[in-house]
């Protein structure tokens, strides 16, 4: 029998991936969320509720590495309609400023409601009396209200990892009121940026007519009263100490030197690391770099761009088309610019372990983060944390949450190709003293605001909300 938990995390995915090894059937997924909440879960008899990642798999709750995991079953239809459909072909493009056109299907919405209810019921069943439940991200926006209706004794938090759009865009959503009401089931609603929290509060005022003031939202209750929900920014971060520890390892430093050597020891290595997604601005980055080569401002004798594009949502048509377009662009630029022994772009459509990524960060002279819209973009912070040598330069899109914090980066509007080209040249030609000064400031910021501070701040506000309700 599963023991009720005092602290419950609810996310679309469990923090583990299945393996083919019978002796070790699960391994921990990459990502900072489990690192942030792990200490809290261990102190509070915590449980993590999520989908195990494969359709149709029914599993009992189990323990992994000291964590109590509660699998939620999704059928193949659920994955197609709730996940690939509503979550990733409706909400994702809408919330990322309609960079791609969102699709609105009532069958997708119905599946989203059904699956959100399944997650809410699982959380209700595994939460102890008066427990704290922390719900994560856009796939589960209806869970807070559903959970409050099932278990009014709970303290409920929700964190939104992606942007929340301006009202003029959000208003397109046919189920705009239901989603807002779903989120307002939480006591604390967290966003990456102040602007996102403001967009949410504006949508609440316009759609529901509730009073919003300084991040506090007055939510009517079923008994005719009013309760307070807090909506504010809690910028997420990384485990900076872990990246520093990896970057100081002699084997990883040796691997960084090996990477440089394998690329022909160019004067400058530019690096892009992204999930293959239309929000990441990979096309804009390639266009700017290709033009710099064509203009003669850069030469393949001196500069190489390494572009890591990890596979993403490969069954979704938009993503299949994006991959084809990126690969055609890389082929064209290499065809135009390559010479024997010199390659303009090393394109890697693959995922790599953290150790290899840190070696790449150490090898790269300039990191290019050119997202068109991003809730945070932790890669920018990972690059900074890895530069224990004090070197490297960061070119960072102003449309990322990271841009609010990493003020010493070279900021760019990735839609401005000329400006992006100039920013790349500024990073390449930056005097060493300025480069080191900027990186010192960036590293101080990432170290001071790590993922542990992020979770502590959010959970402290959640605890205060519980005390105010008591």
Coordinates of C-alpha atoms in Angstrom, one line a residue:
X1 CA 0.0 0.0 0.0
X2 CA 1.3 3.4 -1.0
X3 CA 1.9 5.8 1.9
X4 CA 0.3 9.2 1.6
X5 CA 2.9 12.0 1.0
X6 CA 3.2 15.4 2.6
X7 CA 4.9 16.9 -0.6
X8 CA 3.7 15.9 -4.1
X9 CA 5.2 17.0 -7.4
X10 CA 3.0 16.6 -10.5
X11 CA 4.5 16.9 -14.0
X12 CA 3.8 15.5 -17.4
X13 CA 6.8 13.2 -17.2
X14 CA 8.3 11.3 -14.3
X15 CA 11.9 12.3 -13.6
X16 CA 13.2 8.9 -15.0
X17 CA 13.6 7.3 -18.4
X18 CA 13.2 3.6 -19.1
X19 CA 16.2 1.6 -20.2
X20 CA 16.8 -1.8 -21.8
X21 CA 18.8 -3.0 -18.9
X22 CA 17.0 -5.5 -16.8
X23 CA 19.2 -4.8 -13.8
X24 CA 18.7 -1.1 -14.0
X25 CA 15.4 -0.6 -15.8
X26 CA 15.3 3.2 -15.0
X27 CA 17.7 6.1 -15.1
X28 CA 17.3 9.6 -13.9
X29 CA 16.3 12.1 -16.6
X30 CA 18.5 15.1 -17.3
X31 CA 17.1 18.4 -16.1
X32 CA 17.3 20.7 -13.1
X33 CA 13.7 20.2 -11.7
X34 CA 14.5 17.0 -9.9
X35 CA 17.7 18.5 -8.5
X36 CA 15.7 21.4 -7.1
X37 CA 12.9 19.5 -5.4
X38 CA 14.9 16.3 -4.4
X39 CA 15.9 17.7 -0.9
X40 CA 12.3 18.8 -0.2
X41 CA 10.9 15.5 -1.3
X42 CA 13.3 13.5 0.9
X43 CA 12.5 15.7 4.0
X44 CA 8.8 15.5 3.5
X45 CA 8.1 11.9 2.4
X46 CA 7.6 13.2 -1.1
X47 CA 6.0 11.6 -4.2
X48 CA 6.3 12.4 -7.9
X49 CA 3.4 11.9 -10.2
X50 CA 3.9 11.7 -14.0
X51 CA 3.7 9.7 -17.2
X52 CA 6.5 7.1 -17.6
X53 CA 7.0 8.1 -21.2
X54 CA 5.6 5.1 -23.1
X55 CA 1.9 4.8 -24.2
X56 CA -0.2 2.1 -22.8
X57 CA 2.2 1.2 -20.0
X58 CA 0.5 0.5 -16.6
X59 CA 2.8 0.5 -13.7
X60 CA 2.3 0.4 -9.9
X61 CA 4.0 3.1 -7.8
X62 CA 7.6 2.3 -7.3
X63 CA 10.8 3.7 -5.6
X64 CA 13.8 4.9 -7.6
X65 CA 16.9 6.4 -5.9
X66 CA 15.0 7.2 -2.8
X67 CA 12.1 8.9 -4.7
X68 CA 8.5 7.6 -4.6
X69 CA 7.3 7.6 -8.2
X70 CA 3.6 7.3 -9.2
X71 CA 3.1 6.5 -12.9
X72 CA 0.1 7.9 -14.7
X73 CA -1.0 5.8 -17.7
X74 CA -1.5 7.5 -21.1
X75 CA -3.0 5.6 -24.1
X76 CA -1.7 6.1 -27.6
X77 CA -4.8 8.3 -28.2
X78 CA -4.0 10.3 -25.1
X79 CA -0.4 10.9 -26.4
X80 CA -1.7 11.9 -29.8
X81 CA -4.6 14.2 -28.7
X82 CA -3.6 15.6 -25.3
X83 CA 0.2 15.7 -25.7
X84 CA 1.1 16.0 -29.4
X85 CA -2.2 17.7 -30.1
X86 CA -3.4 20.2 -27.6
X87 CA -0.2 20.7 -25.5
X88 CA 2.2 20.9 -28.4
X89 CA 0.2 22.0 -31.4
X90 CA -2.2 24.4 -29.6
X91 CA -0.7 25.7 -26.4
X92 CA 3.0 25.6 -27.3
X93 CA 2.8 27.8 -30.5
X94 CA 0.1 30.1 -29.0
X95 CA 2.2 30.8 -25.9
X96 CA 5.4 31.3 -28.0
X97 CA 3.9 34.4 -29.8
X98 CA 2.3 32.3 -32.6
X99 CA 5.7 31.8 -34.3
X100 CA 3.9 28.9 -35.8
X101 CA 0.1 28.8 -36.2
X102 CA -1.7 27.1 -33.4
X103 CA -4.4 24.5 -34.2
X104 CA -7.7 24.4 -32.3
X105 CA -9.5 21.1 -32.2
X106 CA -12.4 20.3 -29.8
X107 CA -11.3 16.6 -29.6
X108 CA -7.9 17.7 -28.5
X109 CA -9.4 19.9 -25.8
X110 CA -11.6 17.1 -24.6
X111 CA -8.6 14.8 -24.3
X112 CA -6.6 17.6 -22.4
X113 CA -9.5 17.9 -19.9
X114 CA -9.7 14.1 -19.4
X115 CA -5.9 13.6 -18.9
X116 CA -5.6 16.6 -16.6
X117 CA -8.4 15.1 -14.5
X118 CA -6.4 11.8 -14.3
X119 CA -3.4 13.6 -13.0
X120 CA -5.5 15.5 -10.5
X121 CA -7.1 12.3 -9.2
X122 CA -3.7 10.7 -8.9
X123 CA -2.4 13.7 -6.9
X124 CA -5.5 13.7 -4.7
X125 CA -5.1 9.9 -4.0
X126 CA -1.4 10.2 -2.9
X127 CA -1.4 13.5 -1.0
X128 CA -1.6 13.3 2.8
X129 CA -4.0 15.6 4.8
X130 CA -2.9 19.2 4.4
X131 CA -0.1 18.3 2.0
X132 CA 1.6 20.6 -0.4
X133 CA 1.3 19.8 -4.1
X134 CA 3.5 21.5 -6.8
X135 CA 2.1 21.2 -10.3
X136 CA 4.4 21.9 -13.3
X137 CA 3.9 23.3 -16.7
X138 CA 1.6 23.9 -19.6
X139 CA 0.5 20.3 -20.1
X140 CA -1.3 20.4 -16.7
X141 CA -2.9 23.9 -16.5
X142 CA -6.3 22.5 -15.4
X143 CA -5.0 20.4 -12.6
X144 CA -4.8 23.1 -9.8
X145 CA -8.6 23.8 -10.0
X146 CA -9.5 20.1 -10.3
X147 CA -7.3 19.3 -7.4
X148 CA -8.7 22.1 -5.2
X149 CA -12.2 20.8 -5.9
X150 CA -11.2 17.2 -4.9
X151 CA -9.0 18.3 -1.9
X152 CA -9.7 21.7 -0.5
X153 CA -7.3 20.9 2.4
X154 CA -4.2 21.0 0.1
X155 CA -1.8 23.9 -0.5
X156 CA -1.3 24.0 -4.3
X157 CA 1.5 25.6 -6.3
X158 CA 1.9 25.8 -10.1
X159 CA 4.9 26.7 -12.1
X160 CA 4.7 27.7 -15.7
X161 CA 8.0 26.9 -17.5
X162 CA 7.2 28.5 -20.8
X163 CA 6.1 32.1 -21.7
X164 CA 2.6 33.3 -21.0
X165 CA 1.4 35.4 -24.0
X166 CA 0.2 38.9 -24.3
X167 CA -3.6 39.2 -24.0
X168 CA -4.2 39.9 -27.7
X169 CA -2.7 36.5 -28.5
X170 CA -4.0 34.6 -25.5
X171 CA -7.6 35.7 -26.3
X172 CA -7.5 33.5 -29.5
X173 CA -7.8 30.4 -27.3
X174 CA -11.4 29.1 -27.4
X175 CA -11.0 27.7 -23.9
X176 CA -9.3 30.8 -22.5
X177 CA -11.6 31.1 -19.4
X178 CA -11.3 27.5 -18.5
X179 CA -7.5 27.6 -18.6
X180 CA -7.3 30.7 -16.4
X181 CA -9.8 29.2 -13.9
X182 CA -7.7 26.0 -13.9
X183 CA -4.5 27.9 -13.1
X184 CA -6.3 30.0 -10.4
X185 CA -6.9 26.8 -8.4
X186 CA -3.3 27.3 -7.2
X187 CA -2.3 29.4 -4.2
X188 CA 0.9 30.5 -5.9
X189 CA 1.3 30.6 -9.7
X190 CA 4.9 31.1 -10.8
X191 CA 6.2 32.4 -14.1
X192 CA 9.7 32.9 -15.6
X193 CA 9.5 36.6 -16.2
X194 CA 7.7 39.6 -14.7
X195 CA 6.2 40.2 -18.1
X196 CA 4.7 36.7 -18.1
X197 CA 3.1 37.2 -14.7
X198 CA 1.7 40.6 -15.9
X199 CA 0.3 39.0 -19.0
X200 CA -1.5 36.4 -16.9
X201 CA -2.9 39.0 -14.5
X202 CA -4.1 41.1 -17.5
X203 CA -5.9 38.1 -19.0
X204 CA -7.6 37.4 -15.6
X205 CA -8.9 40.9 -15.4
X206 CA -10.1 41.0 -19.0
X207 CA -11.7 37.5 -19.0
X208 CA -12.8 36.9 -15.5
X209 CA -13.1 40.4 -14.0
X210 CA -11.2 39.5 -10.9
X211 CA -9.2 42.1 -8.9
X212 CA -5.5 41.9 -9.4
X213 CA -3.0 44.0 -7.4
X214 CA 0.8 43.7 -7.0
X215 CA 0.7 40.0 -7.9
X216 CA -2.3 39.2 -5.7
X217 CA -5.5 38.0 -7.4
X218 CA -8.8 37.9 -5.5
X219 CA -10.5 34.6 -6.5
X220 CA -14.2 34.0 -5.5
X221 CA -14.9 30.8 -3.7
X222 CA -17.9 28.5 -3.9
X223 CA -19.1 29.6 -0.5
X224 CA -19.3 33.2 -1.6
X225 CA -16.0 34.2 0.0
X226 CA -12.7 35.3 -1.6
X227 CA -9.3 33.7 -1.4
X228 CA -6.0 35.2 -2.5
X229 CA -3.8 33.6 -5.3
X230 CA -0.3 35.0 -5.8
X231 CA 1.0 35.3 -9.4
X232 CA 4.6 36.4 -9.8
X233 CA 8.0 35.7 -11.4
X234 CA 10.4 33.1 -10.1
X235 CA 13.1 32.8 -12.7
X236 CA 14.3 29.2 -12.8
X237 CA 18.0 28.3 -12.8
X238 CA 20.5 25.4 -12.8
X239 CA 22.7 23.6 -10.4
X240 CA 25.6 25.8 -11.0
X241 CA 28.0 23.9 -8.7
X242 CA 27.4 20.7 -10.6
X243 CA 28.5 22.3 -13.9
X244 CA 31.5 23.9 -12.2
X245 CA 32.5 20.6 -10.8
X246 CA 32.3 18.9 -14.2
X247 CA 34.1 21.7 -15.9
X248 CA 37.0 21.4 -13.4
X249 CA 37.5 17.7 -14.1
X250 CA 40.7 17.0 -16.0
X251 CA 39.1 14.4 -18.3
X252 CA 36.4 16.9 -19.4
X253 CA 39.0 19.6 -20.0
X254 CA 41.0 17.1 -22.0
X255 CA 37.9 16.3 -24.0
X256 CA 37.4 20.0 -24.7
X257 CA 40.9 20.2 -26.1
X258 CA 40.2 17.1 -28.2
X259 CA 37.1 18.7 -29.6
X260 CA 39.0 21.7 -30.7
X261 CA 41.7 19.5 -32.3
X262 CA 39.1 17.4 -34.1
X263 CA 37.7 20.6 -35.6
X264 CA 41.1 21.6 -36.9
X265 CA 42.0 24.0 -34.0
X266 CA 40.2 27.0 -35.5
X267 CA 40.8 30.4 -34.1
X268 CA 37.1 30.7 -33.1
X269 CA 34.5 28.0 -32.4
X270 CA 30.9 29.3 -32.4
X271 CA 28.4 27.0 -30.6
X272 CA 24.6 26.6 -30.7
X273 CA 22.8 24.0 -28.5
X274 CA 19.1 23.7 -28.9
X275 CA 16.2 21.3 -29.0
X276 CA 15.1 21.2 -32.7
X277 CA 12.2 23.7 -32.3
X278 CA 11.0 26.6 -34.3
X279 CA 11.1 28.8 -31.2
X280 CA 14.9 28.5 -30.9
X281 CA 15.9 30.8 -33.8
X282 CA 18.2 28.3 -35.4
X283 CA 17.3 29.4 -38.9
X284 CA 18.1 33.0 -38.1
X285 CA 21.4 32.0 -36.6
X286 CA 22.4 30.0 -39.7
X287 CA 21.3 32.9 -42.0
X288 CA 23.4 35.4 -40.1
X289 CA 26.5 33.1 -40.0
X290 CA 26.1 32.2 -43.7
X291 CA 26.0 35.9 -44.7
X292 CA 29.1 36.6 -42.6
X293 CA 30.9 34.0 -44.6
X294 CA 29.5 35.2 -47.9
X295 CA 30.4 38.8 -47.0
X296 CA 34.0 37.8 -46.3
X297 CA 33.7 39.1 -42.7
X298 CA 34.4 35.5 -41.5
X299 CA 36.5 32.7 -43.1
X300 CA 36.2 29.0 -42.8
X301 CA 39.9 29.0 -42.3
X302 CA 39.4 30.7 -38.9
X303 CA 35.8 30.0 -37.7
X304 CA 33.6 26.9 -37.3
X305 CA 30.0 26.8 -36.1
X306 CA 29.0 23.7 -34.1
X307 CA 25.3 23.3 -34.1
X308 CA 23.8 20.7 -31.8
X309 CA 20.1 20.2 -32.5
X310 CA 18.6 17.5 -30.3
X311 CA 15.6 15.6 -31.7
X312 CA 12.2 16.9 -30.7
X313 CA 8.6 15.9 -31.4
X314 CA 9.6 14.0 -34.5
X315 CA 6.0 12.8 -35.2
X316 CA 4.7 16.4 -35.5
X317 CA 4.6 17.7 -39.1
X318 CA 5.8 21.2 -38.2
X319 CA 9.0 19.7 -36.7
X320 CA 9.6 17.3 -39.5
X321 CA 9.5 20.3 -41.9
X322 CA 11.8 22.3 -39.7
X323 CA 14.4 19.6 -39.6
X324 CA 14.3 19.3 -43.4
X325 CA 14.7 23.1 -43.7
X326 CA 17.6 23.3 -41.2
X327 CA 19.5 20.4 -42.9
X328 CA 19.0 22.0 -46.3
X329 CA 20.3 25.3 -45.0
X330 CA 23.4 23.7 -43.4
X331 CA 24.1 21.8 -46.7
X332 CA 23.8 24.9 -48.8
X333 CA 26.1 27.0 -46.5
X334 CA 28.7 24.2 -46.3
X335 CA 28.5 23.7 -50.1
X336 CA 29.2 27.4 -50.7
X337 CA 31.8 28.0 -48.0
X338 CA 33.7 24.7 -47.3
X339 CA 37.2 24.1 -48.5
X340 CA 39.2 20.9 -48.3
X341 CA 40.1 20.5 -44.7
X342 CA 37.8 23.3 -43.6
X343 CA 34.1 23.0 -42.7
X344 CA 31.7 26.0 -42.0
X345 CA 29.1 24.1 -39.9
X346 CA 29.4 20.9 -37.9
X347 CA 25.7 19.9 -37.6
X348 CA 24.8 17.3 -34.9
X349 CA 21.2 16.1 -34.8
X350 CA 21.6 14.2 -31.6
X351 CA 21.5 14.4 -27.8
X352 CA 24.6 14.1 -25.7
X353 CA 25.3 13.4 -22.0
X354 CA 26.0 16.3 -19.7
X355 CA 29.8 15.6 -19.6
X356 CA 30.1 15.9 -23.3
X357 CA 28.0 19.2 -23.3
X358 CA 30.3 20.7 -20.7
X359 CA 33.3 19.8 -22.8
X360 CA 31.6 21.5 -25.7
X361 CA 30.9 24.6 -23.6
X362 CA 34.6 24.7 -22.6
X363 CA 35.7 24.3 -26.2
X364 CA 33.5 27.1 -27.6
X365 CA 34.6 30.7 -27.8
X366 CA 31.2 32.1 -28.4
X367 CA 27.8 30.7 -27.4
X368 CA 24.9 31.7 -29.6
X369 CA 21.4 31.7 -28.0
X370 CA 19.1 33.3 -30.6
X371 CA 15.7 32.0 -29.4
X372 CA 12.7 33.9 -30.9
X373 CA 10.8 33.3 -27.6
X374 CA 11.9 31.3 -24.6
X375 CA 10.6 31.0 -21.1
X376 CA 14.1 30.9 -19.7
X377 CA 16.7 29.1 -21.8
X378 CA 18.9 27.2 -19.3
X379 CA 21.6 26.5 -21.9
X380 CA 22.8 30.1 -21.6
X381 CA 23.2 29.6 -17.9
X382 CA 24.8 26.2 -18.4
X383 CA 27.4 27.7 -20.7
X384 CA 28.2 30.5 -18.2
X385 CA 28.5 28.0 -15.2
X386 CA 30.8 25.8 -17.2
X387 CA 33.3 28.6 -18.0
X388 CA 35.5 28.1 -15.0
X389 CA 38.4 29.4 -17.1
X390 CA 36.8 32.8 -17.2
X391 CA 36.7 32.8 -21.0
X392 CA 33.9 32.6 -23.6
X393 CA 31.3 35.1 -24.7
X394 CA 27.5 34.8 -24.7
X395 CA 25.3 36.2 -27.5
X396 CA 21.8 36.1 -26.0
X397 CA 18.4 36.9 -27.5
X398 CA 16.5 39.5 -25.6
X399 CA 13.4 37.4 -26.0
X400 CA 14.6 34.8 -23.5
X401 CA 13.9 34.8 -19.7
X402 CA 17.7 34.5 -19.2
X403 CA 18.1 38.0 -20.8
X404 CA 16.5 39.6 -17.7
X405 CA 19.3 38.2 -15.5
X406 CA 22.3 37.8 -17.7
X407 CA 22.8 41.5 -18.4
X408 CA 26.5 41.3 -19.3
X409 CA 25.7 39.1 -22.3
X410 CA 25.7 40.6 -25.8
X411 CA 21.9 41.1 -26.3
X412 CA 20.4 40.6 -29.7
X413 CA 17.0 40.8 -31.5
X414 CA 17.3 37.6 -33.6
X415 CA 14.8 38.9 -36.2
X416 CA 17.4 41.7 -37.0
X417 CA 19.8 39.6 -39.1
X418 CA 22.2 42.6 -39.6
X419 CA 22.2 43.3 -35.9
X420 CA 22.8 39.6 -35.2
X421 CA 25.7 39.5 -37.6
X422 CA 27.3 42.5 -35.8
X423 CA 26.7 40.9 -32.4
X424 CA 28.5 37.7 -33.5
X425 CA 31.4 39.9 -34.8
X426 CA 31.4 41.8 -31.5
X427 CA 31.7 38.6 -29.5
X428 CA 34.5 37.3 -31.8
X429 CA 36.5 40.5 -31.7
X430 CA 35.9 41.4 -28.0
X431 CA 39.1 42.3 -26.2
X432 CA 40.2 39.7 -23.7
X433 CA 39.9 42.0 -20.7
X434 CA 36.3 42.9 -21.5
X435 CA 35.4 39.2 -22.2
X436 CA 36.7 38.2 -18.8
X437 CA 35.0 41.1 -17.0
X438 CA 31.6 40.2 -18.6
X439 CA 32.0 36.5 -17.8
X440 CA 32.9 37.2 -14.2
X441 CA 29.7 39.1 -13.8
X442 CA 27.7 36.5 -15.6
X443 CA 29.1 33.7 -13.5
X444 CA 28.5 35.6 -10.2
X445 CA 24.8 36.0 -11.3
X446 CA 24.3 32.3 -12.1
X447 CA 26.1 31.2 -9.0
X448 CA 24.0 33.4 -6.7
X449 CA 20.7 32.5 -8.3
X450 CA 20.9 28.8 -8.6
X451 CA 18.1 26.2 -8.9
X452 CA 18.1 25.6 -5.1
X453 CA 17.4 29.3 -4.5
X454 CA 14.6 29.2 -7.1
X455 CA 12.8 26.3 -5.4
X456 CA 13.4 27.8 -1.9
X457 CA 11.8 31.1 -2.9
X458 CA 8.8 29.5 -4.5
X459 CA 8.1 27.1 -1.7
X460 CA 8.6 29.8 0.9
X461 CA 5.8 31.8 -0.7
X462 CA 3.7 28.7 -0.9
X463 CA 4.3 28.1 2.8
X464 CA 3.3 31.7 3.6
X465 CA 0.1 31.2 1.6
X466 CA -0.7 28.1 3.8
X467 CA -0.1 30.1 7.0
X468 CA -2.4 32.9 5.8
X469 CA -5.2 30.5 5.0
X470 CA -4.9 28.7 8.4

